[in-house]
mmCIF file of C-alpha atoms in Angstrom:
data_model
loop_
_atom_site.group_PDB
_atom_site.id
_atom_site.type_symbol
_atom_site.label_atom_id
_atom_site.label_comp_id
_atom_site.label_asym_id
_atom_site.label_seq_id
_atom_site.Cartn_x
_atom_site.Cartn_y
_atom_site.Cartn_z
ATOM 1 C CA UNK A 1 10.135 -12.737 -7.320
ATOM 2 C CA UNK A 2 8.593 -11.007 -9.386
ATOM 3 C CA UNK A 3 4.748 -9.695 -9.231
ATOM 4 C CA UNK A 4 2.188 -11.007 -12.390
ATOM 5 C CA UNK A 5 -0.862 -10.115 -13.044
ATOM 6 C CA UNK A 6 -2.895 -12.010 -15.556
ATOM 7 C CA UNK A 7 -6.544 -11.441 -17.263
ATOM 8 C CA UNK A 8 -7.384 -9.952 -13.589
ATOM 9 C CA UNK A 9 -11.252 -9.115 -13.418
ATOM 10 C CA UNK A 10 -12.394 -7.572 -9.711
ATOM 11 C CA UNK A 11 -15.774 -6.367 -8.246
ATOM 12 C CA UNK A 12 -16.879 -4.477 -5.936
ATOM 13 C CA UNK A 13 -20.084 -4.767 -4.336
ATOM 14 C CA UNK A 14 -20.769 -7.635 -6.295
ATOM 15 C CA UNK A 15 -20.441 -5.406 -9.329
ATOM 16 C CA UNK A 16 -17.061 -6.530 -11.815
ATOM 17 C CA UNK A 17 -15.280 -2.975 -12.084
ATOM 18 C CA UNK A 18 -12.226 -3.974 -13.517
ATOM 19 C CA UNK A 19 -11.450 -7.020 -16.040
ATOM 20 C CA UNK A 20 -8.370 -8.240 -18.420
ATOM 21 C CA UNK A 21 -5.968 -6.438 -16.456
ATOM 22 C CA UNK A 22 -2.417 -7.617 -17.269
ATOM 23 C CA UNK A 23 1.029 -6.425 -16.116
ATOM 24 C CA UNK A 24 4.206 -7.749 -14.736
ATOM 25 C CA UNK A 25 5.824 -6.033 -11.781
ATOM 26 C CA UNK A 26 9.631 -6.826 -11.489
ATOM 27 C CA UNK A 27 11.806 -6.461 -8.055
ATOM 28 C CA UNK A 28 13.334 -2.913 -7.735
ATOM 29 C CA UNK A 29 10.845 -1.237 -10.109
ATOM 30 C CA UNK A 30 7.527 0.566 -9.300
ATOM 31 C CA UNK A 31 4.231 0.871 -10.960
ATOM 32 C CA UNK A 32 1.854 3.870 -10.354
ATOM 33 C CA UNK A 33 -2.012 3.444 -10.745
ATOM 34 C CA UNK A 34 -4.025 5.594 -12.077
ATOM 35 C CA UNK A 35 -7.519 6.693 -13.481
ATOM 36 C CA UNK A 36 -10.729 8.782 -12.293
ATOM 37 C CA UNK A 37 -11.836 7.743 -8.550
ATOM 38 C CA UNK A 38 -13.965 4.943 -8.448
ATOM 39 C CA UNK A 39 -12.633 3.002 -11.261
ATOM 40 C CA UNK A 40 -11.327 0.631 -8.775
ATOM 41 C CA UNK A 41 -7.806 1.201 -8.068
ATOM 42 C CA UNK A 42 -8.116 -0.095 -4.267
ATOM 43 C CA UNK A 43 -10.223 -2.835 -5.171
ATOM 44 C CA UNK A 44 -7.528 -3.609 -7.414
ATOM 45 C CA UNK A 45 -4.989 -3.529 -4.635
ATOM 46 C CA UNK A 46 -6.537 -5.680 -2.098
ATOM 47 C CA UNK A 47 -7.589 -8.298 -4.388
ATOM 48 C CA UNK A 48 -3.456 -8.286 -4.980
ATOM 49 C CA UNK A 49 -3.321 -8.707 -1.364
ATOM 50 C CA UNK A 50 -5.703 -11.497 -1.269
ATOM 51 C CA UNK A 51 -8.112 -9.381 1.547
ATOM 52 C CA UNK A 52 -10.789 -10.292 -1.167
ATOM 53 C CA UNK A 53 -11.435 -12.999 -4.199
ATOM 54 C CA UNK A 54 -10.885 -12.199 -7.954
ATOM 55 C CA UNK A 55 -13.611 -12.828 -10.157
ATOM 56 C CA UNK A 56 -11.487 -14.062 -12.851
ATOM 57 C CA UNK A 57 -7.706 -14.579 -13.285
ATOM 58 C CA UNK A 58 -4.577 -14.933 -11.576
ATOM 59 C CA UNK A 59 -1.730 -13.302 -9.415
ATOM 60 C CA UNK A 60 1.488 -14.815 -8.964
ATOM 61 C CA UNK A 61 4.002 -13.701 -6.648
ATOM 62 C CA UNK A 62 2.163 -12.233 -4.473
ATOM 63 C CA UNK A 63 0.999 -14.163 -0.898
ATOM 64 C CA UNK A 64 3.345 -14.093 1.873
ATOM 65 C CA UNK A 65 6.066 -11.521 0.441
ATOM 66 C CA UNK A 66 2.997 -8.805 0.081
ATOM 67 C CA UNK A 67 2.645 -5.054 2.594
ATOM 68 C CA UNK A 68 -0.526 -3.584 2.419
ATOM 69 C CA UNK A 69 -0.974 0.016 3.041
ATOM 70 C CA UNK A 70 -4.681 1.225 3.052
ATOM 71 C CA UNK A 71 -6.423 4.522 3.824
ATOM 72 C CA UNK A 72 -6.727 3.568 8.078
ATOM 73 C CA UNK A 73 -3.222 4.195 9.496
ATOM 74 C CA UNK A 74 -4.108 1.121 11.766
ATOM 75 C CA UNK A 75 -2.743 1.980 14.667
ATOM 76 C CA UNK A 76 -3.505 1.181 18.340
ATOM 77 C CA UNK A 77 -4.058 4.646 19.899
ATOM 78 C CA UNK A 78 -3.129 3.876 23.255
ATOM 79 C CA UNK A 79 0.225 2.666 22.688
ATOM 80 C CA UNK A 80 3.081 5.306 21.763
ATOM 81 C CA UNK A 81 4.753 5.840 18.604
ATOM 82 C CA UNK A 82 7.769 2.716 19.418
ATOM 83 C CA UNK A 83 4.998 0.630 21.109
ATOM 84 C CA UNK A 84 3.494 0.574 18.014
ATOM 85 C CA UNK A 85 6.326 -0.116 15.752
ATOM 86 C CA UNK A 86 7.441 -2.748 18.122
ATOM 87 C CA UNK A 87 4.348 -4.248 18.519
ATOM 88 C CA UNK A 88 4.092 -4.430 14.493
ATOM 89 C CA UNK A 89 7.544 -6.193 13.821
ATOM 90 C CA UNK A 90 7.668 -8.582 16.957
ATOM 91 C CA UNK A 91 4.589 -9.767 14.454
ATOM 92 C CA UNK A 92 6.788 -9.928 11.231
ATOM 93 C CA UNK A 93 9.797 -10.998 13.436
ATOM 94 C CA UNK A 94 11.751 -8.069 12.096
ATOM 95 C CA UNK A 95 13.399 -5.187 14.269
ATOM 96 C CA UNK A 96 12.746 -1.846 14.527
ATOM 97 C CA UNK A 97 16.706 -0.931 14.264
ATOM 98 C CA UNK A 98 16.589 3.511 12.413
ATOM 99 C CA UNK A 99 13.002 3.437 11.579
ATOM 100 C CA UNK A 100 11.890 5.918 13.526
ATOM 101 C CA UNK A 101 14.648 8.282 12.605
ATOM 102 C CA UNK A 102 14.012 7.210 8.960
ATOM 103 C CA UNK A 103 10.108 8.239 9.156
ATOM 104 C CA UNK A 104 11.284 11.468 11.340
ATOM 105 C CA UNK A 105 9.203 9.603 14.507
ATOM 106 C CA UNK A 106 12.479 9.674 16.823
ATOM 107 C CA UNK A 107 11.631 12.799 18.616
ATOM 108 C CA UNK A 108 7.574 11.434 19.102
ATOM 109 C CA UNK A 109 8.546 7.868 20.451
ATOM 110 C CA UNK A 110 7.187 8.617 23.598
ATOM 111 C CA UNK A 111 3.836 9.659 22.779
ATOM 112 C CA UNK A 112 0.840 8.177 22.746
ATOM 113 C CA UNK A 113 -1.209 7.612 19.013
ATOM 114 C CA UNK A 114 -3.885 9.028 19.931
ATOM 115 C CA UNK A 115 -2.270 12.281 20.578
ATOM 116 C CA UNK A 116 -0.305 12.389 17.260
ATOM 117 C CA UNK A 117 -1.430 15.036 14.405
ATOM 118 C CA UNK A 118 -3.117 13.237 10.914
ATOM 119 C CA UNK A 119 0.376 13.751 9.111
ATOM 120 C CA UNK A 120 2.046 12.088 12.187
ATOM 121 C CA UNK A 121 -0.403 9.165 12.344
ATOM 122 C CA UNK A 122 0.244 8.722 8.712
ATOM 123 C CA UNK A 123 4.188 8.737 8.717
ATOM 124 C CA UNK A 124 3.483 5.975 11.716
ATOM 125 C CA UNK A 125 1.397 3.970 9.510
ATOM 126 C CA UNK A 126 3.743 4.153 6.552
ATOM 127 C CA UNK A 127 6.540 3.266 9.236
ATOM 128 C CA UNK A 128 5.198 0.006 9.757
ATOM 129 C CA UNK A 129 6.208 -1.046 5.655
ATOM 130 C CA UNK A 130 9.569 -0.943 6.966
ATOM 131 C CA UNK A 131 9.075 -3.175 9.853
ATOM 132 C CA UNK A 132 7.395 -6.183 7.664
ATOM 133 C CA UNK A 133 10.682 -7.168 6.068
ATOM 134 C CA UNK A 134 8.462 -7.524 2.936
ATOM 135 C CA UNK A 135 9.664 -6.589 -0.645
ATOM 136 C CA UNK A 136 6.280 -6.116 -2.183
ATOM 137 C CA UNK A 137 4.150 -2.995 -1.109
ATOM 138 C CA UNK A 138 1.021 -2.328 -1.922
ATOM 139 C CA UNK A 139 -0.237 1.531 -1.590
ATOM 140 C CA UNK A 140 -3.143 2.718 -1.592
ATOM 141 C CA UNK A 141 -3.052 6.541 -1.746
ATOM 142 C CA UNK A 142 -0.046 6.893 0.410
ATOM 143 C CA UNK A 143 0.697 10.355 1.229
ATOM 144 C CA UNK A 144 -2.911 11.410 2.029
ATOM 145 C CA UNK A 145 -2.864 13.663 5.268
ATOM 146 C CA UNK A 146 1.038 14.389 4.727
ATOM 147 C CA UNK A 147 3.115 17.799 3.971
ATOM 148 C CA UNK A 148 5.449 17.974 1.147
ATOM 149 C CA UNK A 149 8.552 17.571 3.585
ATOM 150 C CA UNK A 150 6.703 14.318 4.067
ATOM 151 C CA UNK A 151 6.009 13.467 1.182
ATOM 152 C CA UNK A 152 9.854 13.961 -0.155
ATOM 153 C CA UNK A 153 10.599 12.104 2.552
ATOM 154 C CA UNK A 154 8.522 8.680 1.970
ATOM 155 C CA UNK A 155 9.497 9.668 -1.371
ATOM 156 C CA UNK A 156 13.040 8.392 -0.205
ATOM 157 C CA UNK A 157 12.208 5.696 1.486
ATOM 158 C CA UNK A 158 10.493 4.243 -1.386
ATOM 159 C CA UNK A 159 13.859 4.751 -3.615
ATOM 160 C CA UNK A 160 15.583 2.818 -0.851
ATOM 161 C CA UNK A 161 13.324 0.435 -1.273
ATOM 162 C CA UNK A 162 13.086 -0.343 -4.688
ATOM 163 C CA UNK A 163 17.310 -0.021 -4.714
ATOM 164 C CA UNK A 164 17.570 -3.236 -1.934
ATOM 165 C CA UNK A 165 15.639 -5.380 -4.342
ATOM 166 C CA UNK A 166 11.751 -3.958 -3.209
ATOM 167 C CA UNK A 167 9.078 -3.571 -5.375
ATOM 168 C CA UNK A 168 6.113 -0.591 -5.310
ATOM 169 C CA UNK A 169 2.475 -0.730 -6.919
ATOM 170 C CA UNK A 170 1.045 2.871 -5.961
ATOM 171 C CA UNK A 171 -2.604 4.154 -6.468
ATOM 172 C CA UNK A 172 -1.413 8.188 -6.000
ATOM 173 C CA UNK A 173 -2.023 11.036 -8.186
ATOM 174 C CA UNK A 174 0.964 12.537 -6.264
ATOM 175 C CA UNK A 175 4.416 12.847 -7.991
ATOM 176 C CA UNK A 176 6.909 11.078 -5.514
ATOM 177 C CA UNK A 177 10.087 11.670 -7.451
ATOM 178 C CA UNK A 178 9.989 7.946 -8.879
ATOM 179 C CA UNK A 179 11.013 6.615 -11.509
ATOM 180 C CA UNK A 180 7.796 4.483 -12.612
ATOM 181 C CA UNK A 181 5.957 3.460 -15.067
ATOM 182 C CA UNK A 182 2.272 4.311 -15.330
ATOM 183 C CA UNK A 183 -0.743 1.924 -15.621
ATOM 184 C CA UNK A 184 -3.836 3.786 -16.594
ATOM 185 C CA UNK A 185 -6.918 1.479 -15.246
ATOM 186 C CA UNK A 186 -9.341 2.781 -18.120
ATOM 187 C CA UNK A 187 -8.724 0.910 -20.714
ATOM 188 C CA UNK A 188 -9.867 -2.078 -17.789
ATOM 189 C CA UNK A 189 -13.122 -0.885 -17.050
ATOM 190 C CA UNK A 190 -15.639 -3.078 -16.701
ATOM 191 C CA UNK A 191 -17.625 -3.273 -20.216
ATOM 192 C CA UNK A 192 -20.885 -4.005 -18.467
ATOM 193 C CA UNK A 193 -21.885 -3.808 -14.693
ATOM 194 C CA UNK A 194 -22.477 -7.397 -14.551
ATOM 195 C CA UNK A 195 -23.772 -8.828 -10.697
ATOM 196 C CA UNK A 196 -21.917 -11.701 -9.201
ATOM 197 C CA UNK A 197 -21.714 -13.809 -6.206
ATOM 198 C CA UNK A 198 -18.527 -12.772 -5.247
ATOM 199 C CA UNK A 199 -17.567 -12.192 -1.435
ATOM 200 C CA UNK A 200 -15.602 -9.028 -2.044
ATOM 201 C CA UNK A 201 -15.352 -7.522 1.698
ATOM 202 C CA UNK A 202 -13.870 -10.944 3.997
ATOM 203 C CA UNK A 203 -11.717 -8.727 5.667
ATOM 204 C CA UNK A 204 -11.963 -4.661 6.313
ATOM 205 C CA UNK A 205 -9.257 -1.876 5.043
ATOM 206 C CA UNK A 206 -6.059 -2.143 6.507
ATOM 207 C CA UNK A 207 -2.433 -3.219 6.692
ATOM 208 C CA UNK A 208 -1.873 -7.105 5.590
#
């Protein structure tokens, strides 16, 4: 199914950042986000993946068939690198089958979290994407903390991805060898920094 976006307005901190924001994003295709930092490109994403309300219009095809990927690897630091993959997709009901040799975690499965580097941790929290069994992900700023053998290589993933049928909507200002189309958030800023009511933080960053 494909993801829809329509006359989206978001806020953050009870202050709309983001309004009339329209686009369609079909299965196998990706769509990058971009525009200066604080414009609201994460707010943006997790109102997509309904960790917080919109102020003002509508997402379709989003809900159950959505993989969030935030700035906090969320990981559980005392279990090893396959504890925590297994742990993750005995949650989606999915298997764990190549993905540590896809993510380059084979030769780490035995090691605790807590003792991996910030590029490991990362590649670990990326890992988990491919143990939802989810065709829509969500990233937010994906290859922060990794190298550029790293970043090639999620960079592959993501084409294998988008070739099974996947889908991609990326905040990055990182060239991962995609072919994507851009979305530049500008012309959607916010005309005036008008307060609302709006509950905007009912769940912390994360992986939904």
């Amino acid at each position: 199914m494909d993801l829809r976006v329509a006359n989206l307005a978001v806020a953050r901190g009870g202050v709309t950042v983001l309004q009339g924001v329209n686009f369609t994003l079909p299965s196998g295709r990706a769509l990058v986000l971009r525009g200066p930092n604080g414009i609201g490109k994460t707010t943006l994403l997790r109102v997509i993946a309904g960790l917080q309300p919109a102020i003002a219009g509508t997402v379709t095809g989003a809900g159950e068939g959505v993989a969030y990927a935030a700035h906090a690897d969320g990981l559980k630091t005392t279990l090893t690198v396959a504890e925590n993959l297994t742990f993750w997709a005995a949650i989606y009901g999915e298997q764990v089958g190549d993905t540590l040799a896809r993510m380059n975690l084979a030769e780490l499965c035995d090691r605790a979290a807590a003792n991996l580097s910030a590029g490991q941790k990362r590649r670990l929290g990326l890992a988990r994407l491919l143990v939802t069994g989810r065709k829509i992900w969500l990233l937010d700023e994906p290859t922060v903390s990794l190298d550029t053998t790293s970043v090639a290589l999620f960079g592959d993933v993501l084409r294998e991805h988008l070739a099974t049928g996947g889908s991609a909507l990326i905040a990055t200002h990182i060239d991962l060898g995609l072919e994507a189309e851009v979305l530049d958030l500008s012309p959607f800023r916010a005309k005036l920094s008008v307060k609302n009511g709006a509950f905007d933080a009912a769940f912390g960053d994360g992986f939904a």
